[in-house]
Amino acid sequence: MERNGPGPPPSASSSSSSSRRFRAASQRRRLDGVAVTDSDMWWPPRRLPRPPHRGTATATAGPGRLLLSTPIFYANGPPHIGHLYSALLADALLRHRRLRAAGPARLCTGSVTCLYGNLCARLTPQQVHWTKEENYMFRLSAFRDPLQNWLRDNPRAISPNPFYQCVLRWLDEDLPDLSVSRERSRLQWGIPVPSDSTQTIYVWVDALVNYLSVVGYPESHGAWWPSAHHIVGKDILKFHALYWPALLLAAGLAPPERILVHSHWTVCGQKMSKSLGNVVDPTTCMGQYGVDGFRYFLLRQGVPERDCDYYEEKVVKLLNSELADALGGLLNRSTAPSINPSNTYPCFSEPCFPKVLDSKEAKGTGRASAEDYELVAAVALLPAQVSGYFESFQIYKALECIAQCVRQTNGFFQRHKPWKLDRRDTAEQLWLDTILHVTLECLRVYGTLLQPVVPDTADKLLSRLAVGPGERGLSGLTFLARYDGKPCPFEGRRLGPDTGVLFQRLEKSEAVKNRKQEARVPDKQHL
């Protein structure tokens, strides 16, 4: 960093210490409390700053470790669903990783007691005026080549790809140097610049450094850094993909392993705004739809590459269709006393459902149809598909695959109508048990895979199937072992207690009903 303020640039005979500092006249204008510097008045940097003399600068993270982080939110009011979405993505990724037993992982998240936002809100109405002040500058302009090299060597460093391409375009343009401090007289709260109590570090610099300090910088961060995945909204991409990596490089540290970027949420097609009065309160939503219900909606409908729209009718329709009816209905039907009076995990009959080498060519063997073999093949592939989509930051695609398999399983159950089979006939009883066994095996896979998304609902489902705590991981997940001639540890096991409806169907709010009613009433002028 260099101090930037009134005065001439350093002379060629300056000492080595002063040669890393320069002064240039800088005129600043403040717009809504934000200071902007005229970049054409800056003195060009002579060289890259030296990395600090620390033995930890070249340390590498421990094997298999991962630090997941959200932004440190600076909300100027109660957090909305945009803030929740960042945290929810990180939480789901962390839960999925732990189910895979992929190694130690930590989650870093938090917000500032709305102090910064409230101060900004107070500053906004102030009159725009010109001002001059002396600040410390960071030579971002000197890091364009290192940043380009980092990204070209690591094409997965920023995901999804459209945001990666966006950052590359930014690097093709001029990179103005950054002011990283303010005069203490103008910004009295905050952290003072080391060795200069007249200056205060800009809050965004302090927030970025949190990603390092949370893992023990400067003494013990090497156990975790640079194995960090930052989950950020697209509005702060420049801070995380340009400024933060440049600061790290200047300190002799590697940039984060990945930056995972998501887009914004709109409400009925409009941007959320306090002035419009359409800001969606997560607490209210969780009261309406339940914590798991709202988690499922955001992760199921959120597409990181593009803005997504929220409106109540969509939430109710999705949750009723996929959680209450498709998943919950299937569990209730396959475990009901009328169809499974013994309340056990039924046995699988190989003669009823014999193994075939190629499910695509199966014409129906035993009592199983070609569609049944397609279902078995789809569910067998599901865990790997879901893991792949989590790894590529496409949780919504993972949930689409699960939802599709749930629909197939409902089709399987409805197709064979087990409630019509006669238990007094031995052959019919074997086929009935096989239908139930396949259905419960499918439900067990879905419950296991849904744990990172709807943890309470998944726990309820797995408990009903008598799946123990040590049997819910992904690393040892097997599906329909008896189909492959292997023993199934659940076969014959007594099911867990019936805890009622898996996910309660939702009713439309009065506001939605009134809107629909108004839409049906013809305009009086046309009567």
mmCIF file of N, CA, C and O in Angstrom, residues 279-317:
data_model
loop_
_atom_site.group_PDB
_atom_site.id
_atom_site.type_symbol
_atom_site.label_atom_id
_atom_site.label_comp_id
_atom_site.label_asym_id
_atom_site.label_seq_id
_atom_site.Cartn_x
_atom_site.Cartn_y
_atom_site.Cartn_z
ATOM 1 N N VAL A 279 -39.671 -6.391 -0.118
ATOM 2 C CA VAL A 279 -38.577 -7.184 0.437
ATOM 3 C C VAL A 279 -39.159 -8.396 1.159
ATOM 4 O O VAL A 279 -40.059 -8.264 1.997
ATOM 5 N N VAL A 280 -38.663 -9.575 0.824
ATOM 6 C CA VAL A 280 -39.183 -10.818 1.390
ATOM 7 C C VAL A 280 -38.422 -11.150 2.671
ATOM 8 O O VAL A 280 -37.206 -11.308 2.651
ATOM 9 N N ASP A 281 -39.146 -11.248 3.754
ATOM 10 C CA ASP A 281 -38.561 -11.540 5.060
ATOM 11 C C ASP A 281 -38.441 -13.054 5.235
ATOM 12 O O ASP A 281 -39.454 -13.768 5.231
ATOM 13 N N PRO A 282 -37.222 -13.579 5.391
ATOM 14 C CA PRO A 282 -37.056 -15.028 5.545
ATOM 15 C C PRO A 282 -37.795 -15.598 6.749
ATOM 16 O O PRO A 282 -38.309 -16.720 6.692
ATOM 17 N N THR A 283 -37.857 -14.832 7.833
ATOM 18 C CA THR A 283 -38.529 -15.328 9.036
ATOM 19 C C THR A 283 -40.014 -15.569 8.773
ATOM 20 O O THR A 283 -40.587 -16.585 9.186
ATOM 21 N N THR A 284 -40.629 -14.642 8.051
ATOM 22 C CA THR A 284 -42.037 -14.805 7.691
ATOM 23 C C THR A 284 -42.231 -16.023 6.796
ATOM 24 O O THR A 284 -43.170 -16.812 6.978
ATOM 25 N N CYS A 285 -41.334 -16.182 5.824
ATOM 26 C CA CYS A 285 -41.436 -17.318 4.896
ATOM 27 C C CYS A 285 -41.284 -18.642 5.623
ATOM 28 O O CYS A 285 -42.009 -19.607 5.337
ATOM 29 N N MET A 286 -40.348 -18.704 6.562
ATOM 30 C CA MET A 286 -40.148 -19.951 7.296
ATOM 31 C C MET A 286 -41.343 -20.263 8.192
ATOM 32 O O MET A 286 -41.655 -21.424 8.446
ATOM 33 N N GLY A 287 -42.026 -19.198 8.660
ATOM 34 C CA GLY A 287 -43.250 -19.416 9.410
ATOM 35 C C GLY A 287 -44.371 -19.944 8.536
ATOM 36 O O GLY A 287 -45.192 -20.748 8.979
ATOM 37 N N GLN A 288 -44.410 -19.508 7.268
ATOM 38 C CA GLN A 288 -45.459 -19.946 6.347
ATOM 39 C C GLN A 288 -45.213 -21.353 5.802
ATOM 40 O O GLN A 288 -46.130 -22.171 5.721
ATOM 41 N N TYR A 289 -43.976 -21.620 5.402
ATOM 42 C CA TYR A 289 -43.673 -22.850 4.674
ATOM 43 C C TYR A 289 -42.855 -23.851 5.474
ATOM 44 O O TYR A 289 -42.614 -24.958 5.004
ATOM 45 N N GLY A 290 -42.428 -23.475 6.679
ATOM 46 C CA GLY A 290 -41.526 -24.313 7.454
ATOM 47 C C GLY A 290 -40.084 -24.087 7.009
ATOM 48 O O GLY A 290 -39.822 -23.656 5.882
ATOM 49 N N VAL A 291 -39.155 -24.365 7.900
ATOM 50 C CA VAL A 291 -37.740 -24.171 7.577
ATOM 51 C C VAL A 291 -37.331 -25.059 6.406
ATOM 52 O O VAL A 291 -36.724 -24.606 5.431
ATOM 53 N N ASP A 292 -37.678 -26.341 6.478
ATOM 54 C CA ASP A 292 -37.310 -27.256 5.400
ATOM 55 C C ASP A 292 -37.994 -26.891 4.092
ATOM 56 O O ASP A 292 -37.400 -26.992 3.015
ATOM 57 N N GLY A 293 -39.244 -26.470 4.176
ATOM 58 C CA GLY A 293 -39.971 -26.107 2.965
ATOM 59 C C GLY A 293 -39.313 -24.943 2.252
ATOM 60 O O GLY A 293 -39.145 -24.968 1.019
ATOM 61 N N PHE A 294 -38.923 -23.927 3.016
ATOM 62 C CA PHE A 294 -38.306 -22.759 2.370
ATOM 63 C C PHE A 294 -36.895 -23.078 1.888
ATOM 64 O O PHE A 294 -36.461 -22.578 0.837
ATOM 65 N N ARG A 295 -36.183 -23.907 2.633
ATOM 66 C CA ARG A 295 -34.875 -24.366 2.167
ATOM 67 C C ARG A 295 -35.017 -25.062 0.810
ATOM 68 O O ARG A 295 -34.267 -24.797 -0.128
ATOM 69 N N TYR A 296 -35.992 -25.968 0.736
ATOM 70 C CA TYR A 296 -36.172 -26.737 -0.496
ATOM 71 C C TYR A 296 -36.517 -25.817 -1.669
ATOM 72 O O TYR A 296 -35.969 -25.965 -2.767
ATOM 73 N N PHE A 297 -37.409 -24.864 -1.438
ATOM 74 C CA PHE A 297 -37.802 -23.972 -2.533
ATOM 75 C C PHE A 297 -36.608 -23.193 -3.066
ATOM 76 O O PHE A 297 -36.387 -23.129 -4.284
ATOM 77 N N LEU A 298 -35.832 -22.570 -2.178
ATOM 78 C CA LEU A 298 -34.713 -21.741 -2.633
ATOM 79 C C LEU A 298 -33.661 -22.562 -3.367
ATOM 80 O O LEU A 298 -33.132 -22.133 -4.404
ATOM 81 N N LEU A 299 -33.352 -23.740 -2.850
ATOM 82 C CA LEU A 299 -32.332 -24.564 -3.495
ATOM 83 C C LEU A 299 -32.856 -25.244 -4.753
ATOM 84 O O LEU A 299 -32.092 -25.503 -5.689
ATOM 85 N N ARG A 300 -34.128 -25.520 -4.798
ATOM 86 C CA ARG A 300 -34.725 -26.181 -5.969
ATOM 87 C C ARG A 300 -34.918 -25.202 -7.117
ATOM 88 O O ARG A 300 -34.735 -25.538 -8.282
ATOM 89 N N GLN A 301 -35.297 -23.972 -6.790
ATOM 90 C CA GLN A 301 -35.603 -22.974 -7.816
ATOM 91 C C GLN A 301 -34.443 -22.031 -8.126
ATOM 92 O O GLN A 301 -34.427 -21.388 -9.169
ATOM 93 N N GLY A 302 -33.486 -21.935 -7.223
ATOM 94 C CA GLY A 302 -32.365 -21.021 -7.426
ATOM 95 C C GLY A 302 -31.383 -21.539 -8.467
ATOM 96 O O GLY A 302 -30.842 -22.629 -8.317
ATOM 97 N N VAL A 303 -31.162 -20.754 -9.509
ATOM 98 C CA VAL A 303 -30.200 -21.088 -10.564
ATOM 99 C C VAL A 303 -29.088 -20.055 -10.500
ATOM 100 O O VAL A 303 -29.321 -18.873 -10.791
ATOM 101 N N PRO A 304 -27.867 -20.424 -10.109
ATOM 102 C CA PRO A 304 -26.814 -19.431 -9.904
ATOM 103 C C PRO A 304 -26.539 -18.538 -11.109
ATOM 104 O O PRO A 304 -26.188 -17.373 -10.955
ATOM 105 N N GLU A 305 -26.719 -19.057 -12.330
ATOM 106 C CA GLU A 305 -26.360 -18.291 -13.520
ATOM 107 C C GLU A 305 -27.317 -17.147 -13.821
ATOM 108 O O GLU A 305 -26.970 -16.233 -14.567
ATOM 109 N N ARG A 306 -28.538 -17.178 -13.293
ATOM 110 C CA ARG A 306 -29.501 -16.137 -13.649
ATOM 111 C C ARG A 306 -30.378 -15.798 -12.447
ATOM 112 O O ARG A 306 -30.515 -16.584 -11.516
ATOM 113 N N ASP A 307 -30.954 -14.600 -12.496
ATOM 114 C CA ASP A 307 -31.849 -14.178 -11.437
ATOM 115 C C ASP A 307 -33.086 -15.078 -11.404
ATOM 116 O O ASP A 307 -33.573 -15.524 -12.443
ATOM 117 N N CYS A 308 -33.582 -15.324 -10.197
ATOM 118 C CA CYS A 308 -34.740 -16.200 -10.016
ATOM 119 C C CYS A 308 -35.855 -15.414 -9.349
ATOM 120 O O CYS A 308 -35.613 -14.460 -8.609
ATOM 121 N N ASP A 309 -37.073 -15.833 -9.596
ATOM 122 C CA ASP A 309 -38.240 -15.067 -9.154
ATOM 123 C C ASP A 309 -38.962 -15.781 -8.021
ATOM 124 O O ASP A 309 -39.149 -16.996 -8.051
ATOM 125 N N TYR A 310 -39.355 -14.996 -7.032
ATOM 126 C CA TYR A 310 -40.113 -15.508 -5.894
ATOM 127 C C TYR A 310 -41.531 -14.964 -5.944
ATOM 128 O O TYR A 310 -41.740 -13.774 -6.140
ATOM 129 N N TYR A 311 -42.497 -15.849 -5.792
ATOM 130 C CA TYR A 311 -43.853 -15.426 -5.485
ATOM 131 C C TYR A 311 -44.549 -16.595 -4.805
ATOM 132 O O TYR A 311 -44.223 -17.762 -5.028
ATOM 133 N N GLU A 312 -45.491 -16.264 -3.953
ATOM 134 C CA GLU A 312 -46.051 -17.245 -3.031
ATOM 135 C C GLU A 312 -46.693 -18.425 -3.736
ATOM 136 O O GLU A 312 -46.549 -19.575 -3.316
ATOM 137 N N GLU A 313 -47.417 -18.153 -4.844
ATOM 138 C CA GLU A 313 -48.088 -19.242 -5.542
ATOM 139 C C GLU A 313 -47.095 -20.304 -6.004
ATOM 140 O O GLU A 313 -47.390 -21.501 -5.955
ATOM 141 N N LYS A 314 -45.926 -19.866 -6.434
ATOM 142 C CA LYS A 314 -44.904 -20.801 -6.914
ATOM 143 C C LYS A 314 -44.408 -21.679 -5.771
ATOM 144 O O LYS A 314 -44.226 -22.889 -5.928
ATOM 145 N N VAL A 315 -44.190 -21.073 -4.597
ATOM 146 C CA VAL A 315 -43.696 -21.829 -3.445
ATOM 147 C C VAL A 315 -44.708 -22.897 -3.043
ATOM 148 O O VAL A 315 -44.366 -24.070 -2.855
ATOM 149 N N VAL A 316 -45.967 -22.496 -2.912
ATOM 150 C CA VAL A 316 -47.011 -23.426 -2.473
ATOM 151 C C VAL A 316 -47.154 -24.575 -3.466
ATOM 152 O O VAL A 316 -47.241 -25.747 -3.074
ATOM 153 N N LYS A 317 -47.188 -24.256 -4.752
ATOM 154 C CA LYS A 317 -47.355 -25.289 -5.771
ATOM 155 C C LYS A 317 -46.203 -26.273 -5.762
ATOM 156 O O LYS A 317 -46.406 -27.495 -5.819
#
